[in-house]
PDB file of C-alpha atoms and ligand atoms in Angstrom:
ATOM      1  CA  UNK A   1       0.000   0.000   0.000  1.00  0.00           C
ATOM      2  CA  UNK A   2       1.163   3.160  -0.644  1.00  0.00           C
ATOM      3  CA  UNK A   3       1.619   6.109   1.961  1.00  0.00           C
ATOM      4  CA  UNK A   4      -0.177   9.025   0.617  1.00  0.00           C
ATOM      5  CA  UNK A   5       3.152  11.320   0.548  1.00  0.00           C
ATOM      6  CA  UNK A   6       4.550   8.606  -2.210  1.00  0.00           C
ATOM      7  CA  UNK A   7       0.997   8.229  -4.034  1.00  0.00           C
ATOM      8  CA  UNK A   8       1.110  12.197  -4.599  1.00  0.00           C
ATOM      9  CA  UNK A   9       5.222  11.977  -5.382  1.00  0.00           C
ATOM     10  CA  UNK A  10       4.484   9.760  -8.049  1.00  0.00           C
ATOM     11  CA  UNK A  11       1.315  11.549  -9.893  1.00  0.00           C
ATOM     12  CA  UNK A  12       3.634  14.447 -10.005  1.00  0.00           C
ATOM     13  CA  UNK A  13       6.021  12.646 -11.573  1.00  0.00           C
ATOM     14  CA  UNK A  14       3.472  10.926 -14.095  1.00  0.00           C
ATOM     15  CA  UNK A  15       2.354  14.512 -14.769  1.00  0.00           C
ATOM     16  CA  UNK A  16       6.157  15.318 -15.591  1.00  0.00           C
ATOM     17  CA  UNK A  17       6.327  12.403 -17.679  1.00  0.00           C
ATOM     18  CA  UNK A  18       2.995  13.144 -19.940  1.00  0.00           C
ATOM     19  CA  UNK A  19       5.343  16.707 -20.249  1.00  0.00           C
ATOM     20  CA  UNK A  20       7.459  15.062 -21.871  1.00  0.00           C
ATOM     21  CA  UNK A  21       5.364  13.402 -24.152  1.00  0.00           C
ATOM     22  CA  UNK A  22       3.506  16.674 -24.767  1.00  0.00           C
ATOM     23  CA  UNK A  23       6.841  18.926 -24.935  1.00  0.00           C
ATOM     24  CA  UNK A  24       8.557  16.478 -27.580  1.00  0.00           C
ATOM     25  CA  UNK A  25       5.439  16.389 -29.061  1.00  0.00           C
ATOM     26  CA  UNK A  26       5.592  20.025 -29.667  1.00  0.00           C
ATOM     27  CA  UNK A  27       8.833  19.309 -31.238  1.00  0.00           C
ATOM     28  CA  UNK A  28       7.764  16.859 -33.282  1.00  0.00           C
ATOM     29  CA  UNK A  29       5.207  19.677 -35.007  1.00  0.00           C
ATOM     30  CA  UNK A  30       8.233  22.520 -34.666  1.00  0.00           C
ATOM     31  CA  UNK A  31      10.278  19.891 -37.429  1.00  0.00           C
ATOM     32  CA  UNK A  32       7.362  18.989 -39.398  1.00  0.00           C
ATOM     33  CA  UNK A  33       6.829  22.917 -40.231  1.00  0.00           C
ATOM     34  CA  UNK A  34      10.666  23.285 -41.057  1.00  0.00           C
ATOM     35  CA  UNK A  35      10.649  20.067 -43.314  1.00  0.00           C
ATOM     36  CA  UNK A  36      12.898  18.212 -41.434  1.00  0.00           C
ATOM     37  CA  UNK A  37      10.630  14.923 -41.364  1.00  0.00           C
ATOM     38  CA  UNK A  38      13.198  12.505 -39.929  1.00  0.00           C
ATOM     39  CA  UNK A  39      13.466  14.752 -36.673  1.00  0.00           C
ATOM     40  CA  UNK A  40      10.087  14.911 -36.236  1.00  0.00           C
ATOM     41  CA  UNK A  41       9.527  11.290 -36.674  1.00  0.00           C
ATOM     42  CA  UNK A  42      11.998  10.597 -34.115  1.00  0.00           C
ATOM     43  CA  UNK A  43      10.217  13.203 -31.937  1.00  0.00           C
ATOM     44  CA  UNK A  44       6.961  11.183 -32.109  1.00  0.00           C
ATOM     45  CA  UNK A  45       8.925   8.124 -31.376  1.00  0.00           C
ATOM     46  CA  UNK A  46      10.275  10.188 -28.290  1.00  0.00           C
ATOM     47  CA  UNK A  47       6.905  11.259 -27.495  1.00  0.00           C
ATOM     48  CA  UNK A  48       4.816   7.747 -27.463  1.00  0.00           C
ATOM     49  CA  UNK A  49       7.664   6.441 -25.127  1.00  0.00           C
ATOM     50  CA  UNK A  50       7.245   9.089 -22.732  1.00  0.00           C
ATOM     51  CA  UNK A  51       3.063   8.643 -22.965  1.00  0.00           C
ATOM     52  CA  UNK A  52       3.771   4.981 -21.957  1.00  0.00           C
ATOM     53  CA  UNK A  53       5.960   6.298 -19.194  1.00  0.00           C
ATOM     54  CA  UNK A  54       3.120   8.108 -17.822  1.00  0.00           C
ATOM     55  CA  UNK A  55       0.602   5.349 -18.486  1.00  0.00           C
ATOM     56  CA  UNK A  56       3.409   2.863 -16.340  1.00  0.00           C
ATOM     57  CA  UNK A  57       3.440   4.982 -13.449  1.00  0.00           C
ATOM     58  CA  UNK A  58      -0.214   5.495 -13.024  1.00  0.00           C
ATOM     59  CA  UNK A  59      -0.790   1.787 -13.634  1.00  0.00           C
ATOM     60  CA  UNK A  60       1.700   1.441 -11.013  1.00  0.00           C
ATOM     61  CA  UNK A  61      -0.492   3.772  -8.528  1.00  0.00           C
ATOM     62  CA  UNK A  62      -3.388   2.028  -9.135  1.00  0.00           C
ATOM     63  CA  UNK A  63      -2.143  -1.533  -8.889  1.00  0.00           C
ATOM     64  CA  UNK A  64      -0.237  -0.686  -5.336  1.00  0.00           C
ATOM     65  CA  UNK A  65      -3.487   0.473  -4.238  1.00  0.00           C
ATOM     66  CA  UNK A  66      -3.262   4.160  -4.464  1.00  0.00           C
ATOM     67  CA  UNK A  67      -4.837   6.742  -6.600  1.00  0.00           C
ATOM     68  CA  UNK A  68      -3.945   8.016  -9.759  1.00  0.00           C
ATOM     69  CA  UNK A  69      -4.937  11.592 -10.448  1.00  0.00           C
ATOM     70  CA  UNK A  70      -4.586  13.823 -13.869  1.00  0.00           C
ATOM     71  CA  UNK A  71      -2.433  17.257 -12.583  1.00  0.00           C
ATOM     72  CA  UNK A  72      -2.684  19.980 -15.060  1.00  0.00           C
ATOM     73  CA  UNK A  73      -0.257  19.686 -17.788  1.00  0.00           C
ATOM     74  CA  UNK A  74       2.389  22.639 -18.624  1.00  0.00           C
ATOM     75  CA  UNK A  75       2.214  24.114 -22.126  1.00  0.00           C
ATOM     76  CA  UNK A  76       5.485  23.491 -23.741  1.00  0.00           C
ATOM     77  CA  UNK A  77       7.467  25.701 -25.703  1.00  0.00           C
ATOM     78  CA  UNK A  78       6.263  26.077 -29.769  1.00  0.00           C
ATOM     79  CA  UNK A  79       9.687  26.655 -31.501  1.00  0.00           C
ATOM     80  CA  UNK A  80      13.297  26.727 -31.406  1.00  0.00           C
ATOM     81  CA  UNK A  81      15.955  28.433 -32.876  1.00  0.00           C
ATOM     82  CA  UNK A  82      17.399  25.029 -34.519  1.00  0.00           C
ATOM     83  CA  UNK A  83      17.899  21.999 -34.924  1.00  0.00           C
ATOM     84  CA  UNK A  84      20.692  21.516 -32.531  1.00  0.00           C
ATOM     85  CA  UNK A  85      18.910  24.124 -30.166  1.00  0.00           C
ATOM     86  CA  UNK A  86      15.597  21.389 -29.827  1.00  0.00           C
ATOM     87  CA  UNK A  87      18.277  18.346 -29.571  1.00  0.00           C
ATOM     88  CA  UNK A  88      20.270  20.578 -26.617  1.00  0.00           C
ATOM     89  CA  UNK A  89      16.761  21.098 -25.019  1.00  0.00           C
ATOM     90  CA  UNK A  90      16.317  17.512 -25.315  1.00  0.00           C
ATOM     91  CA  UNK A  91      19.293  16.288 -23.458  1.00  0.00           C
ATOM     92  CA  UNK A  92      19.183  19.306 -21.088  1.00  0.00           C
ATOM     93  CA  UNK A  93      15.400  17.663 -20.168  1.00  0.00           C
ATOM     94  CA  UNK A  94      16.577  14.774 -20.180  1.00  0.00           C
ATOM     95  CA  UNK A  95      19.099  15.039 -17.626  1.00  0.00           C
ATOM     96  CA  UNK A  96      16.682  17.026 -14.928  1.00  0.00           C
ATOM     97  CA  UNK A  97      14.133  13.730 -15.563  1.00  0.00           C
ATOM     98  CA  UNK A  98      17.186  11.711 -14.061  1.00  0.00           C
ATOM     99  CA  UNK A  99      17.199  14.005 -11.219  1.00  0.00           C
ATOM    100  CA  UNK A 100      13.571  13.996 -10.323  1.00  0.00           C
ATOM    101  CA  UNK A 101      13.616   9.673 -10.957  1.00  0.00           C
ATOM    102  CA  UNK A 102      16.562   9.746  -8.389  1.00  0.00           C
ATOM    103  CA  UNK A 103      14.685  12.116  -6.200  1.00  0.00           C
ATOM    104  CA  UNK A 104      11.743  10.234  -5.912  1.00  0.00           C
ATOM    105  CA  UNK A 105      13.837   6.859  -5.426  1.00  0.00           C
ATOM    106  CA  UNK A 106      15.243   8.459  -2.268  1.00  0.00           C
ATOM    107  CA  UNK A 107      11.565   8.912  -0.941  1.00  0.00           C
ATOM    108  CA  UNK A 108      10.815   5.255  -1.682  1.00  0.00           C
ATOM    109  CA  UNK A 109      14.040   4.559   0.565  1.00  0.00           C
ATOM    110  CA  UNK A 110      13.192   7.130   3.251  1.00  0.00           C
ATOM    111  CA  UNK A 111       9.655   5.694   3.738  1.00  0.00           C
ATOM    112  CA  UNK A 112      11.262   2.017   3.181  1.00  0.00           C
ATOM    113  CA  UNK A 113       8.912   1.449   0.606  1.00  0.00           C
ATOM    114  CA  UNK A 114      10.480  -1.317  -0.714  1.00  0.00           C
ATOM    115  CA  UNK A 115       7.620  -2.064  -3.538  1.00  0.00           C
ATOM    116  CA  UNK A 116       8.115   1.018  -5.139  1.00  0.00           C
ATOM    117  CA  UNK A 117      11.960   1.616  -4.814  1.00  0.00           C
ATOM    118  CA  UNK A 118      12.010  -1.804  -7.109  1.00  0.00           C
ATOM    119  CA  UNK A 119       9.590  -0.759  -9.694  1.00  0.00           C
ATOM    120  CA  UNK A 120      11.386   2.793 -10.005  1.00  0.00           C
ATOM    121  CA  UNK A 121      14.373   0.887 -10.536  1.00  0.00           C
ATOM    122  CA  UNK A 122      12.851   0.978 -14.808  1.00  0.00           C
ATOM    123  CA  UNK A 123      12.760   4.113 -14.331  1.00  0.00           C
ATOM    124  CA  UNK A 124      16.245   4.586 -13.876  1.00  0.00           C
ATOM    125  CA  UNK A 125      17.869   2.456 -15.832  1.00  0.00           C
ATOM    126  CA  UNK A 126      15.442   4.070 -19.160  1.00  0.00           C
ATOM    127  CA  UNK A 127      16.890   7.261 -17.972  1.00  0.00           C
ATOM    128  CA  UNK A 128      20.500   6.087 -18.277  1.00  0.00           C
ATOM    129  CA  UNK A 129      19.588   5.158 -22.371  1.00  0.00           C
ATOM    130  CA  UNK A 130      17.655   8.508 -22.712  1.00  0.00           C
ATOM    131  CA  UNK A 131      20.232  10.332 -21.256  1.00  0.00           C
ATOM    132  CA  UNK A 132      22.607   8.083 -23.539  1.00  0.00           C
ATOM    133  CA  UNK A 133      20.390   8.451 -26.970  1.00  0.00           C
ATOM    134  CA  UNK A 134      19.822  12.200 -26.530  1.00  0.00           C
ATOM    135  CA  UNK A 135      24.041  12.584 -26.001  1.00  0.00           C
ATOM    136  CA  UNK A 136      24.061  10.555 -29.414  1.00  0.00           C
ATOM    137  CA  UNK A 137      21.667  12.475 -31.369  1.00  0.00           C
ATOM    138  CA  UNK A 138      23.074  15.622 -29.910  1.00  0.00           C
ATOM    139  CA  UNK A 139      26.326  14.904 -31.106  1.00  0.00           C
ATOM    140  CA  UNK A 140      25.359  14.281 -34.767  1.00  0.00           C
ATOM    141  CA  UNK A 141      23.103  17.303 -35.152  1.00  0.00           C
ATOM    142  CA  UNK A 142      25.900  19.232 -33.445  1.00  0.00           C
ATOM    143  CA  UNK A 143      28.476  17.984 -36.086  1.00  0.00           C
ATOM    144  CA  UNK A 144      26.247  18.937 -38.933  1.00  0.00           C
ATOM    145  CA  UNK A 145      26.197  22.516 -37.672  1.00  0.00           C
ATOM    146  CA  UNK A 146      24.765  24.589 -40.380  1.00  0.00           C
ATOM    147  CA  UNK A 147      25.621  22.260 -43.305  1.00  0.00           C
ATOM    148  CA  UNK A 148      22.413  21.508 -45.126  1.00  0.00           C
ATOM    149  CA  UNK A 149      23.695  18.106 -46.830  1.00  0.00           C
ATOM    150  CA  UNK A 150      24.892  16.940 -43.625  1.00  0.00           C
ATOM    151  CA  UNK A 151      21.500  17.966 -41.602  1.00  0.00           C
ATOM    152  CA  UNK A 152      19.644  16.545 -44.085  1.00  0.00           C
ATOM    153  CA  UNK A 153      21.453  13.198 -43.707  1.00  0.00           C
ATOM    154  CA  UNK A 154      21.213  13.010 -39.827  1.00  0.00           C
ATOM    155  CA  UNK A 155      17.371  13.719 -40.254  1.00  0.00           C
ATOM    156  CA  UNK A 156      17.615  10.400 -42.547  1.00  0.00           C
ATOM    157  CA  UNK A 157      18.535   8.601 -40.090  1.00  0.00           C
ATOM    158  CA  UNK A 158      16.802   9.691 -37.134  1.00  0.00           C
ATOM    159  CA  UNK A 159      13.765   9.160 -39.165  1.00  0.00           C
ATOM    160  CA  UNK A 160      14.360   4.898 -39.136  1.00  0.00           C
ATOM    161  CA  UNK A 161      13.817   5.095 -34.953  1.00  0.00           C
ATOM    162  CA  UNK A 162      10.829   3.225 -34.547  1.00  0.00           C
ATOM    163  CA  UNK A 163       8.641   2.542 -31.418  1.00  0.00           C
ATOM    164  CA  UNK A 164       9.129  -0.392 -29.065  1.00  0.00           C
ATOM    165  CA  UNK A 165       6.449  -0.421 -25.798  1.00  0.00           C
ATOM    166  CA  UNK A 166       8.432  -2.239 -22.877  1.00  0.00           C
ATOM    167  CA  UNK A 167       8.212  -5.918 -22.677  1.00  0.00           C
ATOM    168  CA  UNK A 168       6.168  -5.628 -19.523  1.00  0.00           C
ATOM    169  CA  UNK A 169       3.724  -3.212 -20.503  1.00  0.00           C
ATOM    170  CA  UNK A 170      -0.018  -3.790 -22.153  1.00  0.00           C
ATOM    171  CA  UNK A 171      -1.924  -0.601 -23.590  1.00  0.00           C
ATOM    172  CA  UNK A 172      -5.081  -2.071 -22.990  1.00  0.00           C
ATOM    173  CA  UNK A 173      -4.464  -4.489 -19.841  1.00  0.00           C
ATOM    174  CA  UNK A 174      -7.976  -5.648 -19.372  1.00  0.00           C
ATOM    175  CA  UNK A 175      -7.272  -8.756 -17.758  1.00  0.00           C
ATOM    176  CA  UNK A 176      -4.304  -6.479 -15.288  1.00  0.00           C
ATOM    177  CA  UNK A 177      -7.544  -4.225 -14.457  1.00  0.00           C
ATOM    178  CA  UNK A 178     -10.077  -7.226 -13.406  1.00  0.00           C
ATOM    179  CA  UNK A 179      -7.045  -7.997 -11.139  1.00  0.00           C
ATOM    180  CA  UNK A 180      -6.843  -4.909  -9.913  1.00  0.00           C
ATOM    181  CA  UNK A 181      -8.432  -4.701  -5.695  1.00  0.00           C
ATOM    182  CA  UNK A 182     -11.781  -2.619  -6.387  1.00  0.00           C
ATOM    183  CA  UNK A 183     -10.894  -0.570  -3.648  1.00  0.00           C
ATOM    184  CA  UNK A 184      -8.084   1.008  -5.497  1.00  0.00           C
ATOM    185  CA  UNK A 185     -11.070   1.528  -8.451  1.00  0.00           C
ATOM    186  CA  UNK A 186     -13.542   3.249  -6.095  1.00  0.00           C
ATOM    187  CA  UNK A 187     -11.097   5.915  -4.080  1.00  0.00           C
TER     188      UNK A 187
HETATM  189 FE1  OFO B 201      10.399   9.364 -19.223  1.00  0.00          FE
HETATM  190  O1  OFO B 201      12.093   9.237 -19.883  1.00  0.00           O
HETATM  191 FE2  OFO B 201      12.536  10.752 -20.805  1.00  0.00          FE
HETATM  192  O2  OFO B 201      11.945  12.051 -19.775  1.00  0.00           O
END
Protein backbone atom coordinates (compact mmCIF):
# COMPACT_ATOMS: atom_id res chain seq x y z
CA UNK A 1 0.00 0.00 0.00
CA UNK A 2 1.16 3.16 -0.64
CA UNK A 3 1.62 6.11 1.96
CA UNK A 4 -0.18 9.03 0.62
CA UNK A 5 3.15 11.32 0.55
CA UNK A 6 4.55 8.61 -2.21
CA UNK A 7 1.00 8.23 -4.03
CA UNK A 8 1.11 12.20 -4.60
CA UNK A 9 5.22 11.98 -5.38
CA UNK A 10 4.48 9.76 -8.05
CA UNK A 11 1.32 11.55 -9.89
CA UNK A 12 3.63 14.45 -10.00
CA UNK A 13 6.02 12.65 -11.57
CA UNK A 14 3.47 10.93 -14.10
CA UNK A 15 2.35 14.51 -14.77
CA UNK A 16 6.16 15.32 -15.59
CA UNK A 17 6.33 12.40 -17.68
CA UNK A 18 2.99 13.14 -19.94
CA UNK A 19 5.34 16.71 -20.25
CA UNK A 20 7.46 15.06 -21.87
CA UNK A 21 5.36 13.40 -24.15
CA UNK A 22 3.51 16.67 -24.77
CA UNK A 23 6.84 18.93 -24.94
CA UNK A 24 8.56 16.48 -27.58
CA UNK A 25 5.44 16.39 -29.06
CA UNK A 26 5.59 20.02 -29.67
CA UNK A 27 8.83 19.31 -31.24
CA UNK A 28 7.76 16.86 -33.28
CA UNK A 29 5.21 19.68 -35.01
CA UNK A 30 8.23 22.52 -34.67
CA UNK A 31 10.28 19.89 -37.43
CA UNK A 32 7.36 18.99 -39.40
CA UNK A 33 6.83 22.92 -40.23
CA UNK A 34 10.67 23.28 -41.06
CA UNK A 35 10.65 20.07 -43.31
CA UNK A 36 12.90 18.21 -41.43
CA UNK A 37 10.63 14.92 -41.36
CA UNK A 38 13.20 12.50 -39.93
CA UNK A 39 13.47 14.75 -36.67
CA UNK A 40 10.09 14.91 -36.24
CA UNK A 41 9.53 11.29 -36.67
CA UNK A 42 12.00 10.60 -34.12
CA UNK A 43 10.22 13.20 -31.94
CA UNK A 44 6.96 11.18 -32.11
CA UNK A 45 8.92 8.12 -31.38
CA UNK A 46 10.27 10.19 -28.29
CA UNK A 47 6.91 11.26 -27.50
CA UNK A 48 4.82 7.75 -27.46
CA UNK A 49 7.66 6.44 -25.13
CA UNK A 50 7.24 9.09 -22.73
CA UNK A 51 3.06 8.64 -22.96
CA UNK A 52 3.77 4.98 -21.96
CA UNK A 53 5.96 6.30 -19.19
CA UNK A 54 3.12 8.11 -17.82
CA UNK A 55 0.60 5.35 -18.49
CA UNK A 56 3.41 2.86 -16.34
CA UNK A 57 3.44 4.98 -13.45
CA UNK A 58 -0.21 5.49 -13.02
CA UNK A 59 -0.79 1.79 -13.63
CA UNK A 60 1.70 1.44 -11.01
CA UNK A 61 -0.49 3.77 -8.53
CA UNK A 62 -3.39 2.03 -9.13
CA UNK A 63 -2.14 -1.53 -8.89
CA UNK A 64 -0.24 -0.69 -5.34
CA UNK A 65 -3.49 0.47 -4.24
CA UNK A 66 -3.26 4.16 -4.46
CA UNK A 67 -4.84 6.74 -6.60
CA UNK A 68 -3.94 8.02 -9.76
CA UNK A 69 -4.94 11.59 -10.45
CA UNK A 70 -4.59 13.82 -13.87
CA UNK A 71 -2.43 17.26 -12.58
CA UNK A 72 -2.68 19.98 -15.06
CA UNK A 73 -0.26 19.69 -17.79
CA UNK A 74 2.39 22.64 -18.62
CA UNK A 75 2.21 24.11 -22.13
CA UNK A 76 5.48 23.49 -23.74
CA UNK A 77 7.47 25.70 -25.70
CA UNK A 78 6.26 26.08 -29.77
CA UNK A 79 9.69 26.65 -31.50
CA UNK A 80 13.30 26.73 -31.41
CA UNK A 81 15.95 28.43 -32.88
CA UNK A 82 17.40 25.03 -34.52
CA UNK A 83 17.90 22.00 -34.92
CA UNK A 84 20.69 21.52 -32.53
CA UNK A 85 18.91 24.12 -30.17
CA UNK A 86 15.60 21.39 -29.83
CA UNK A 87 18.28 18.35 -29.57
CA UNK A 88 20.27 20.58 -26.62
CA UNK A 89 16.76 21.10 -25.02
CA UNK A 90 16.32 17.51 -25.31
CA UNK A 91 19.29 16.29 -23.46
CA UNK A 92 19.18 19.31 -21.09
CA UNK A 93 15.40 17.66 -20.17
CA UNK A 94 16.58 14.77 -20.18
CA UNK A 95 19.10 15.04 -17.63
CA UNK A 96 16.68 17.03 -14.93
CA UNK A 97 14.13 13.73 -15.56
CA UNK A 98 17.19 11.71 -14.06
CA UNK A 99 17.20 14.01 -11.22
CA UNK A 100 13.57 14.00 -10.32
CA UNK A 101 13.62 9.67 -10.96
CA UNK A 102 16.56 9.75 -8.39
CA UNK A 103 14.69 12.12 -6.20
CA UNK A 104 11.74 10.23 -5.91
CA UNK A 105 13.84 6.86 -5.43
CA UNK A 106 15.24 8.46 -2.27
CA UNK A 107 11.56 8.91 -0.94
CA UNK A 108 10.81 5.25 -1.68
CA UNK A 109 14.04 4.56 0.56
CA UNK A 110 13.19 7.13 3.25
CA UNK A 111 9.65 5.69 3.74
CA UNK A 112 11.26 2.02 3.18
CA UNK A 113 8.91 1.45 0.61
CA UNK A 114 10.48 -1.32 -0.71
CA UNK A 115 7.62 -2.06 -3.54
CA UNK A 116 8.11 1.02 -5.14
CA UNK A 117 11.96 1.62 -4.81
CA UNK A 118 12.01 -1.80 -7.11
CA UNK A 119 9.59 -0.76 -9.69
CA UNK A 120 11.39 2.79 -10.00
CA UNK A 121 14.37 0.89 -10.54
CA UNK A 122 12.85 0.98 -14.81
CA UNK A 123 12.76 4.11 -14.33
CA UNK A 124 16.24 4.59 -13.88
CA UNK A 125 17.87 2.46 -15.83
CA UNK A 126 15.44 4.07 -19.16
CA UNK A 127 16.89 7.26 -17.97
CA UNK A 128 20.50 6.09 -18.28
CA UNK A 129 19.59 5.16 -22.37
CA UNK A 130 17.65 8.51 -22.71
CA UNK A 131 20.23 10.33 -21.26
CA UNK A 132 22.61 8.08 -23.54
CA UNK A 133 20.39 8.45 -26.97
CA UNK A 134 19.82 12.20 -26.53
CA UNK A 135 24.04 12.58 -26.00
CA UNK A 136 24.06 10.56 -29.41
CA UNK A 137 21.67 12.48 -31.37
CA UNK A 138 23.07 15.62 -29.91
CA UNK A 139 26.33 14.90 -31.11
CA UNK A 140 25.36 14.28 -34.77
CA UNK A 141 23.10 17.30 -35.15
CA UNK A 142 25.90 19.23 -33.44
CA UNK A 143 28.48 17.98 -36.09
CA UNK A 144 26.25 18.94 -38.93
CA UNK A 145 26.20 22.52 -37.67
CA UNK A 146 24.77 24.59 -40.38
CA UNK A 147 25.62 22.26 -43.31
CA UNK A 148 22.41 21.51 -45.13
CA UNK A 149 23.69 18.11 -46.83
CA UNK A 150 24.89 16.94 -43.62
CA UNK A 151 21.50 17.97 -41.60
CA UNK A 152 19.64 16.54 -44.09
CA UNK A 153 21.45 13.20 -43.71
CA UNK A 154 21.21 13.01 -39.83
CA UNK A 155 17.37 13.72 -40.25
CA UNK A 156 17.62 10.40 -42.55
CA UNK A 157 18.54 8.60 -40.09
CA UNK A 158 16.80 9.69 -37.13
CA UNK A 159 13.76 9.16 -39.16
CA UNK A 160 14.36 4.90 -39.14
CA UNK A 161 13.82 5.10 -34.95
CA UNK A 162 10.83 3.22 -34.55
CA UNK A 163 8.64 2.54 -31.42
CA UNK A 164 9.13 -0.39 -29.07
CA UNK A 165 6.45 -0.42 -25.80
CA UNK A 166 8.43 -2.24 -22.88
CA UNK A 167 8.21 -5.92 -22.68
CA UNK A 168 6.17 -5.63 -19.52
CA UNK A 169 3.72 -3.21 -20.50
CA UNK A 170 -0.02 -3.79 -22.15
CA UNK A 171 -1.92 -0.60 -23.59
CA UNK A 172 -5.08 -2.07 -22.99
CA UNK A 173 -4.46 -4.49 -19.84
CA UNK A 174 -7.98 -5.65 -19.37
CA UNK A 175 -7.27 -8.76 -17.76
CA UNK A 176 -4.30 -6.48 -15.29
CA UNK A 177 -7.54 -4.23 -14.46
CA UNK A 178 -10.08 -7.23 -13.41
CA UNK A 179 -7.05 -8.00 -11.14
CA UNK A 180 -6.84 -4.91 -9.91
CA UNK A 181 -8.43 -4.70 -5.70
CA UNK A 182 -11.78 -2.62 -6.39
CA UNK A 183 -10.89 -0.57 -3.65
CA UNK A 184 -8.08 1.01 -5.50
CA UNK A 185 -11.07 1.53 -8.45
CA UNK A 186 -13.54 3.25 -6.10
CA UNK A 187 -11.10 5.91 -4.08
FE1 LIG B 1 10.40 9.36 -19.22
O1 LIG B 1 12.09 9.24 -19.88
FE2 LIG B 1 12.54 10.75 -20.80
O2 LIG B 1 11.94 12.05 -19.78
Amino acid sequence: MLSEQMNEALNVQANRELYSSYLYLSMSYYFESIRMLGFASWMRVQAGEELVHTMKMLDYVASAGGRAKMLAVEAPQLSWASPGAAFQHVWNHERAVTGLIHALVNVAIAEEDEATKSFLQWYVDEQVEEEESSDDVLNKVKAAGNDSAALQAADRELGSRRFKFPRDFEIFPYAALQGRTIGSLKK
